[in-house]
Amino acid sequence: MKWFDYIAPTTLASTLVHLDSHPGAYLLAGGTDLLVQLRAGRKQTDLVLDIKNVPELNELSFNEATGLTLGAAVCCAAIHDHPAVHKHYPSLAELSSIIGGTQIQGRASLGGNLCNASPSADSIPLLIALGATCRVGSSKGERDIPVEDFCIAPGKNALQPGELLISIHFPAPTKSSGAHYLRFIPRNEMDIAVAGVGASVVLHNGAFKEARIALASVAPTPLYVRAAGDSLKGKPVNAESIEAAANIASAAAQPISDMRGTAEYRRHLCAVLTRRALQAAIKQAQELQ
Amino acid sequence: MSEKYSVIGTRPIRHDGADKVTGRALYGADFQMAGLLRGFILRSPHAHARIQRIDTSKAEAFPGVHAVITTKDFPQVDGTKMVDLGEGLMPLAYARGNVLAGDKVLYRGHAVAAVAAINAHVAEEAAALIEVEYEVLPCVLTAPEAMQPNAPILHADLTTKELGENTGKVSNIADHIRFSIGDTNAGFEAADLIVEREFNTATVHQGYIEPHNATALWNTDGRISIWCSTQGSFVVRDATAGILDIPVSQIKVTPMEIGGGFGGKIPVYLEPVAALLSKKTGRPVKILMPRQAVFEATGPTPGSYMKVKIGAKKDGTITAAQAYLAFEAGAYPGAMVVPGAMTVFAAYDLANVLIDGYDVVVNKPSTAAYRAPGAPNAAFATESVIDELAEKLNLDPIDLRLKNAAKEGTRRADGPKFPRIGCIEVLEAMKNSEHYRSTLTGPNRGRGVALGFWFNIGFPSSCTLNVTADGTVNLIEGSTDIGGSRTSIAMQAAEVLGLKAEDIHPSIVDTDSIGFTAVTGGSRTTFATGWAAYEAAQDVVRQMKERAAKLWEVSPDSVTAEKGLYKSNGHSIGFKDLAARIAETGGPIVGRAAVDPRGAGGSFAGAIVDVEIDPETGKTTILRFTSVQDAGRAIHPAYVEGQMQGGSVQGIGWALNEEYFMSNDGRMMNSSFLDYRMPTALDVPMIETIIVEVPNPGHPFGVRGVGEANIIPPQAAIANAITRAIGTRLTRLPMNPPAIMEAIWCQKSSSPHS
Amino acid sequence: MPSKTHVQTTINGEPRDFLCEPRQSLLEVLRDTLNMTGTKEGCNDGNCGSCTITLNGRLVNSCLVLGVEAEASQITTIEGIAQGNQLHPIQKAFLENAALQCGICTPGFIVATKTLLEKEPHPTEERIRFFLSNNLCRCTGYDKIIKAVQQAAKEMSA
């Protein structure tokens, strides 16, 4: 690799000062994407800012009323180890145990996965399904971006120069809700998703009160298919409604053919995975009544 | 474990165990030395191009750089000189060309120049400053395309050898070979049913976890020392000497521990480059291959296009078999199509056989051996067709094979008659296995079987044994240990000497310290180097008898030795006690042997696999897998099982997910472990093993090499299982989820009820 | 030439310090600077696990950690697994089960197994395979590795 300088700020304020004066700097959380990209020459920088010592970016706290705050740099293993996550967001706990493998999870952060903005990112469909928002900060102040608006092109996120992702916020869980992320990979672990679906549901009296469905790997960015979730509102929890939602999701996909799969295969997988993800989310909602 | 043996058949802890589980074992990349520079190789971005100009000046001027080399730095020697550097006869220009490109680059990743610098980062940065002007040429990536008359030509001096005769015709077809017996036309006439299918297999890599490495020191006295991870230290010595045009005696190769090879660490890539950099800098130079270069620029196994046609009578008797095998050699000739042709029908006793094999160059890295090279490709074809015959004739697939099984006296199409072999025994063990007798129930599930044969090789090995005063023995040998062979070799010496395995201390030494020893490969190590140890041990026994005779003042002929106990006329003494007396009876005892055994026994291997297919995604789950193999005699059963399990899982990866994804312009798009998908622990079940022992009459303990044959049957066995699970047959490897999904869709759309 | 960073860590319970460039991975530092070559390089991009260590109690691929990130950290490598002159039960189990052939992946598997069994003393076969899926082995087909882990689990919880 070419030489780069390394700074590990200990406050958010100083991090923002560095960002302002070095627009080409990259933020380093887990490094499981950034270091690979720097080594392969896909990214270049002369300054790496290690954010793992900035308190706001390493927060992991739950509040019954306001929900879960997940700092951008918190690694998957820490998410998976947190009792409140297991209790209130079991789908998130499960997600953080399937990204990469154990060693990757020891470093990789969901914030980094989100900022990397890969169309095939495993975390993003579930973050969208869970209705998460991104707390973004700069020296000028803070703002919120819904997760579904955070990725704007392959590898490109909505952060403006001088901005960084501070944390991801998840609303407090509601009764009778469930969520699940399901991906298709050729092996059983360690693969980039050929297609992935994040689904969340809120049930009431045997019907869908709300649903959110998002797709990975079948569009230039993770795809929030609002229509698929909306199609379930008020519908009974049965195979027909699920199938209809799955078809809407699949029709909304804009997959390409590449070495990981053909467009036709990916579109087909969207329908299958949407159905299966919804079934898992429903099961969770029914069990956690 | 056998009653007649004390050590053979037991499971001692391997001698290098303590080092290997504590991280103390030193592999090639671990080598350190004062003044070490690091090397980095610049590689071609193009699959086929002429090199117009290389300007290394900016790299040479980069701070921290000590030297830059290109092909110009090779001693200028006639490139048409024919050399055999362990891979068969070839022009020196080819051997050199693969190490550093001459006037053309022939695959993406082809080495073009090399930098030696104070550390790896500096070397890599400097290499990026080397300016190379290429004239990009069209590339060709598959054998059928390369065989077309208007295909881009890789070598202007490569002419086709047609059935042994040089045709003088410039082509990408290096060689067309043929094996035949009898009359296949008549044979097919006599058949009640003929099945003919076409098959394609993608390029796959051996996938060893340790990348290639080499350190070289060109010393002030002109002697070159090399430390590397290799399957053949003598091959490294001879190949490096050949490429650099220096006498072999000038080079000493010290083999470090090796992190996997499977055939891929037989060719040299880095050693001559490191040596030249060392010559230019006066410092030792270490080069480590990055993983991407391992995929793009070492020796994967050939991709292939094959046609197999087999005819049989209603009762399953095969009347004729024909094969067309076109193997991709990669950039330089030498695709393993001959072993593929030797093994394609070898498991069957056939009167009428016709096999045509083509060795075809394409713009991909130059292929190397991968565990029974050529045979897995060929068996995928044959064993799929055999299975289809069994289905159509409504015969049990193992019974069909038993009906036609090769046996002692069967003549193979490539000439030799089989001596005592275990083909029938392996098939019967498969048939009687608990796995095969169990019922497989459930939708989308299927069971498949397949059979494979590998001839195994002999070739020379040497061994020295030094008896120490405490009755233990130091065993000196030259076979690098990739799977526990130092222990299986030590066990054979221990058996002869009447000692425990722990009493033998094996060392694998450099090329100056042991007699010539051929590669660790070809399933020869336990067989041949074990035999050398056996002979060396007999030499020790003979000398020990003389010492006992001296002590007792009897004739040496009157002394008997059995399991380490020496006796004569009422006297007796054990090995350890006798060893304590060797100083006073004549001095050190050194046993030695050099062997070149001809009696390598072939090994048959079978696979039984149960699969379940997810009909909505095409994903295959391996439910159960049994590997059956004739080991002749399992010296150390745990490591024999290990070979069977390892080869089986490589076969599973080959069958289901592994392939080189090539872009149209010849770039491998998945040159990392992320997208070159080898099985993880979560992808396979326990691999059951059944060791069959039909002793090889050609070895003192009956050993047949086991390293290779087990990778031959899994691909076809899985294809056959998938066929029974989904009702349609795949004929292309890998059978990945999209391919299986496609097959399911095709079947649905052609079904009358779709 | 820009200057190196001085990093202070604890490795296998002992204070160790080193100089490194920011672009050097912890794997490089361990192997090339500290001469701790037990941790291996297989791919340098986090996909094979042969560089596995623990960093502040978490299992990580050291190829994806920068040397400079290790400041004030606790690191465990394969060199710290044996107990003085005695092999750890995991190491013994690997040898007794012939769970290694070429041995290059073995240090990574042993470090990973120790973390697994300390967190989950009685893992199922499925759970072992899942936890170890970031560790690639090409020689053994995993069978004997899993058996070694199961044996070690029994011994460690006895």
mmCIF file of C-alpha atoms in Angstrom, chain A residues 78-268:
data_model
loop_
_atom_site.group_PDB
_atom_site.id
_atom_site.type_symbol
_atom_site.label_atom_id
_atom_site.label_comp_id
_atom_site.label_asym_id
_atom_site.label_seq_id
_atom_site.Cartn_x
_atom_site.Cartn_y
_atom_site.Cartn_z
ATOM 1 C CA ALA A 78 -20.543 -6.401 20.314
ATOM 2 C CA ILE A 79 -24.026 -6.073 18.857
ATOM 3 C CA HIS A 80 -24.489 -9.800 19.046
ATOM 4 C CA ASP A 81 -23.276 -9.918 22.647
ATOM 5 C CA HIS A 82 -25.637 -7.206 23.880
ATOM 6 C CA PRO A 83 -28.568 -8.577 25.901
ATOM 7 C CA ALA A 84 -30.949 -5.788 24.946
ATOM 8 C CA VAL A 85 -30.343 -6.438 21.265
ATOM 9 C CA HIS A 86 -31.138 -10.104 21.711
ATOM 10 C CA LYS A 87 -34.260 -9.336 23.663
ATOM 11 C CA HIS A 88 -35.706 -6.475 21.645
ATOM 12 C CA TYR A 89 -34.151 -6.801 18.184
ATOM 13 C CA PRO A 90 -33.421 -10.497 17.726
ATOM 14 C CA SER A 91 -33.243 -10.083 13.960
ATOM 15 C CA LEU A 92 -30.398 -7.615 14.434
ATOM 16 C CA ALA A 93 -28.575 -10.026 16.705
ATOM 17 C CA GLU A 94 -28.904 -12.718 14.100
ATOM 18 C CA LEU A 95 -27.789 -10.414 11.300
ATOM 19 C CA SER A 96 -24.627 -9.505 13.152
ATOM 20 C CA SER A 97 -23.782 -13.198 13.480
ATOM 21 C CA ILE A 98 -23.966 -13.967 9.765
ATOM 22 C CA ILE A 99 -22.020 -11.097 8.201
ATOM 23 C CA GLY A 100 -18.688 -12.538 7.071
ATOM 24 C CA GLY A 101 -17.508 -14.992 9.669
ATOM 25 C CA THR A 102 -16.607 -14.883 13.344
ATOM 26 C CA GLN A 103 -13.327 -13.036 12.833
ATOM 27 C CA ILE A 104 -14.892 -10.497 10.498
ATOM 28 C CA GLN A 105 -17.618 -9.896 13.074
ATOM 29 C CA GLY A 106 -14.928 -9.173 15.636
ATOM 30 C CA ARG A 107 -14.171 -5.958 13.735
ATOM 31 C CA ALA A 108 -16.806 -5.139 11.103
ATOM 32 C CA SER A 109 -19.441 -2.573 12.044
ATOM 33 C CA LEU A 110 -22.946 -2.128 10.691
ATOM 34 C CA GLY A 111 -22.156 1.567 10.334
ATOM 35 C CA GLY A 112 -19.239 0.706 8.116
ATOM 36 C CA ASN A 113 -21.323 -1.764 6.137
ATOM 37 C CA LEU A 114 -23.850 1.023 5.597
ATOM 38 C CA CYS A 115 -21.334 3.702 4.660
ATOM 39 C CA ASN A 116 -19.558 1.352 2.253
ATOM 40 C CA ALA A 117 -22.887 1.441 0.369
ATOM 41 C CA SER A 118 -22.420 -1.756 -1.536
ATOM 42 C CA PRO A 119 -25.598 -2.817 -3.338
ATOM 43 C CA SER A 120 -25.096 -6.260 -1.807
ATOM 44 C CA ALA A 121 -24.533 -5.101 1.789
ATOM 45 C CA ASP A 122 -26.105 -7.620 4.131
ATOM 46 C CA SER A 123 -27.073 -5.182 6.843
ATOM 47 C CA ILE A 124 -28.950 -2.556 4.904
ATOM 48 C CA PRO A 125 -32.180 -4.357 3.950
ATOM 49 C CA LEU A 126 -32.801 -5.207 7.580
ATOM 50 C CA LEU A 127 -31.937 -1.693 8.736
ATOM 51 C CA ILE A 128 -34.514 -0.431 6.247
ATOM 52 C CA ALA A 129 -37.081 -3.001 7.336
ATOM 53 C CA LEU A 130 -36.577 -1.986 10.952
ATOM 54 C CA GLY A 131 -37.181 1.655 10.039
ATOM 55 C CA ALA A 132 -33.762 2.803 11.171
ATOM 56 C CA THR A 133 -32.492 6.345 10.779
ATOM 57 C CA CYS A 134 -28.926 7.593 10.411
ATOM 58 C CA ARG A 135 -27.681 10.341 12.696
ATOM 59 C CA VAL A 136 -25.160 12.275 10.631
ATOM 60 C CA GLY A 137 -22.851 14.943 12.021
ATOM 61 C CA SER A 138 -20.576 17.677 10.739
ATOM 62 C CA SER A 139 -18.988 20.743 12.204
ATOM 63 C CA LYS A 140 -22.141 22.568 11.137
ATOM 64 C CA GLY A 141 -24.478 20.367 13.131
ATOM 65 C CA GLU A 142 -26.398 17.114 12.927
ATOM 66 C CA ARG A 143 -29.166 15.742 10.751
ATOM 67 C CA ASP A 144 -31.103 12.551 10.297
ATOM 68 C CA ILE A 145 -31.389 10.505 7.130
ATOM 69 C CA PRO A 146 -33.720 7.518 6.818
ATOM 70 C CA VAL A 147 -31.611 4.470 6.114
ATOM 71 C CA GLU A 148 -33.394 3.833 2.822
ATOM 72 C CA ASP A 149 -32.113 7.190 1.550
ATOM 73 C CA PHE A 150 -28.538 6.748 2.718
ATOM 74 C CA CYS A 151 -27.112 4.880 -0.280
ATOM 75 C CA ILE A 152 -27.341 6.815 -3.504
ATOM 76 C CA ALA A 153 -25.248 4.783 -5.971
ATOM 77 C CA PRO A 154 -23.017 1.697 -5.875
ATOM 78 C CA GLY A 155 -20.326 2.534 -3.326
ATOM 79 C CA LYS A 156 -21.655 6.031 -2.817
ATOM 80 C CA ASN A 157 -23.506 7.305 0.225
ATOM 81 C CA ALA A 158 -25.401 10.512 0.989
ATOM 82 C CA LEU A 159 -22.721 12.003 3.235
ATOM 83 C CA GLN A 160 -21.552 15.433 2.165
ATOM 84 C CA PRO A 161 -17.914 16.542 2.558
ATOM 85 C CA GLY A 162 -17.197 17.071 6.240
ATOM 86 C CA GLU A 163 -19.997 14.714 7.330
ATOM 87 C CA LEU A 164 -19.767 11.414 9.081
ATOM 88 C CA LEU A 165 -22.211 8.816 10.322
ATOM 89 C CA ILE A 166 -22.433 9.045 14.114
ATOM 90 C CA SER A 167 -24.988 6.385 14.873
ATOM 91 C CA ILE A 168 -27.946 4.399 13.626
ATOM 92 C CA HIS A 169 -31.159 4.648 15.542
ATOM 93 C CA PHE A 170 -33.846 1.963 15.741
ATOM 94 C CA PRO A 171 -37.354 2.814 16.925
ATOM 95 C CA ALA A 172 -38.579 1.108 20.077
ATOM 96 C CA PRO A 173 -40.025 -2.274 19.210
ATOM 97 C CA THR A 174 -43.793 -2.588 19.082
ATOM 98 C CA LYS A 175 -45.902 -5.466 20.224
ATOM 99 C CA SER A 176 -46.430 -8.320 17.800
ATOM 100 C CA SER A 177 -43.572 -7.257 15.579
ATOM 101 C CA GLY A 178 -40.983 -9.409 13.967
ATOM 102 C CA ALA A 179 -38.220 -9.007 11.431
ATOM 103 C CA HIS A 180 -35.777 -11.154 9.523
ATOM 104 C CA TYR A 181 -32.951 -10.851 7.012
ATOM 105 C CA LEU A 182 -32.529 -13.726 4.599
ATOM 106 C CA ARG A 183 -29.954 -13.901 1.882
ATOM 107 C CA PHE A 184 -29.015 -16.416 -0.735
ATOM 108 C CA ILE A 185 -25.390 -17.451 -0.908
ATOM 109 C CA PRO A 186 -23.848 -20.405 -2.748
ATOM 110 C CA ARG A 187 -21.996 -21.650 0.324
ATOM 111 C CA ASN A 188 -23.360 -21.483 3.861
ATOM 112 C CA GLU A 189 -21.213 -18.619 5.139
ATOM 113 C CA MET A 190 -18.576 -16.153 4.027
ATOM 114 C CA ASP A 191 -20.213 -15.215 0.707
ATOM 115 C CA ILE A 192 -21.489 -11.931 -0.681
ATOM 116 C CA ALA A 193 -25.258 -12.144 -1.052
ATOM 117 C CA VAL A 194 -26.488 -13.091 -4.514
ATOM 118 C CA ALA A 195 -29.799 -11.654 -3.349
ATOM 119 C CA GLY A 196 -31.035 -10.644 0.097
ATOM 120 C CA VAL A 197 -34.313 -9.593 1.646
ATOM 121 C CA GLY A 198 -34.996 -7.746 4.898
ATOM 122 C CA ALA A 199 -38.572 -7.915 6.072
ATOM 123 C CA SER A 200 -40.378 -6.609 9.123
ATOM 124 C CA VAL A 201 -44.036 -6.989 10.095
ATOM 125 C CA VAL A 202 -46.371 -5.764 12.772
ATOM 126 C CA LEU A 203 -49.378 -7.999 13.253
ATOM 127 C CA HIS A 204 -52.772 -7.442 14.760
ATOM 128 C CA ASN A 205 -55.557 -9.977 15.076
ATOM 129 C CA GLY A 206 -54.237 -12.273 12.405
ATOM 130 C CA ALA A 207 -53.633 -9.495 9.904
ATOM 131 C CA PHE A 208 -50.742 -7.293 8.897
ATOM 132 C CA LYS A 209 -50.798 -3.891 10.501
ATOM 133 C CA GLU A 210 -47.559 -2.784 8.893
ATOM 134 C CA ALA A 211 -44.794 -4.276 6.848
ATOM 135 C CA ARG A 212 -41.532 -3.115 5.350
ATOM 136 C CA ILE A 213 -39.549 -5.019 2.730
ATOM 137 C CA ALA A 214 -36.125 -4.178 1.296
ATOM 138 C CA LEU A 215 -33.813 -5.988 -1.127
ATOM 139 C CA ALA A 216 -30.048 -6.424 -1.485
ATOM 140 C CA SER A 217 -27.961 -7.143 -4.571
ATOM 141 C CA VAL A 218 -30.696 -6.487 -7.118
ATOM 142 C CA ALA A 219 -30.332 -2.769 -7.768
ATOM 143 C CA PRO A 220 -27.601 -0.121 -7.761
ATOM 144 C CA THR A 221 -28.415 0.467 -4.101
ATOM 145 C CA PRO A 222 -30.282 -1.509 -1.458
ATOM 146 C CA LEU A 223 -33.871 -1.221 -2.537
ATOM 147 C CA TYR A 224 -36.733 -0.265 -0.278
ATOM 148 C CA VAL A 225 -39.854 -1.643 -1.951
ATOM 149 C CA ARG A 226 -42.487 0.411 -0.234
ATOM 150 C CA ALA A 227 -45.268 -1.025 -2.395
ATOM 151 C CA ALA A 228 -44.524 -4.581 -1.310
ATOM 152 C CA GLY A 229 -44.866 -3.732 2.375
ATOM 153 C CA ASP A 230 -47.878 -1.496 1.778
ATOM 154 C CA SER A 231 -49.630 -4.288 -0.096
ATOM 155 C CA LEU A 232 -49.807 -6.225 3.152
ATOM 156 C CA LYS A 233 -51.466 -3.547 5.258
ATOM 157 C CA GLY A 234 -54.762 -4.844 6.509
ATOM 158 C CA LYS A 235 -54.421 -8.119 4.653
ATOM 159 C CA PRO A 236 -54.775 -11.427 6.472
ATOM 160 C CA VAL A 237 -51.652 -13.301 7.373
ATOM 161 C CA ASN A 238 -51.852 -16.044 4.765
ATOM 162 C CA ALA A 239 -50.033 -17.499 1.793
ATOM 163 C CA GLU A 240 -51.813 -15.378 -0.820
ATOM 164 C CA SER A 241 -50.918 -12.031 0.728
ATOM 165 C CA ILE A 242 -47.365 -13.149 1.255
ATOM 166 C CA GLU A 243 -47.128 -14.372 -2.320
ATOM 167 C CA ALA A 244 -48.534 -11.109 -3.641
ATOM 168 C CA ALA A 245 -46.012 -9.104 -1.659
ATOM 169 C CA ALA A 246 -43.222 -11.377 -2.854
ATOM 170 C CA ASN A 247 -44.210 -10.793 -6.466
ATOM 171 C CA ILE A 248 -44.284 -7.028 -6.003
ATOM 172 C CA ALA A 249 -40.834 -7.143 -4.455
ATOM 173 C CA SER A 250 -39.495 -9.330 -7.214
ATOM 174 C CA ALA A 251 -40.986 -7.108 -9.923
ATOM 175 C CA ALA A 252 -39.382 -4.044 -8.351
ATOM 176 C CA ALA A 253 -35.912 -5.557 -8.482
ATOM 177 C CA GLN A 254 -33.504 -4.263 -11.119
ATOM 178 C CA PRO A 255 -30.915 -7.032 -11.052
ATOM 179 C CA ILE A 256 -27.889 -7.354 -13.303
ATOM 180 C CA SER A 257 -26.080 -10.462 -14.398
ATOM 181 C CA ASP A 258 -22.594 -10.869 -13.006
ATOM 182 C CA MET A 259 -20.372 -13.656 -11.795
ATOM 183 C CA ARG A 260 -22.474 -14.108 -8.686
ATOM 184 C CA GLY A 261 -25.720 -14.680 -10.554
ATOM 185 C CA THR A 262 -27.842 -13.893 -13.588
ATOM 186 C CA ALA A 263 -30.538 -11.240 -13.541
ATOM 187 C CA GLU A 264 -33.261 -13.841 -14.049
ATOM 188 C CA TYR A 265 -31.976 -15.969 -11.207
ATOM 189 C CA ARG A 266 -31.750 -12.989 -8.869
ATOM 190 C CA ARG A 267 -35.252 -11.832 -9.689
ATOM 191 C CA HIS A 268 -36.527 -15.324 -8.995
#
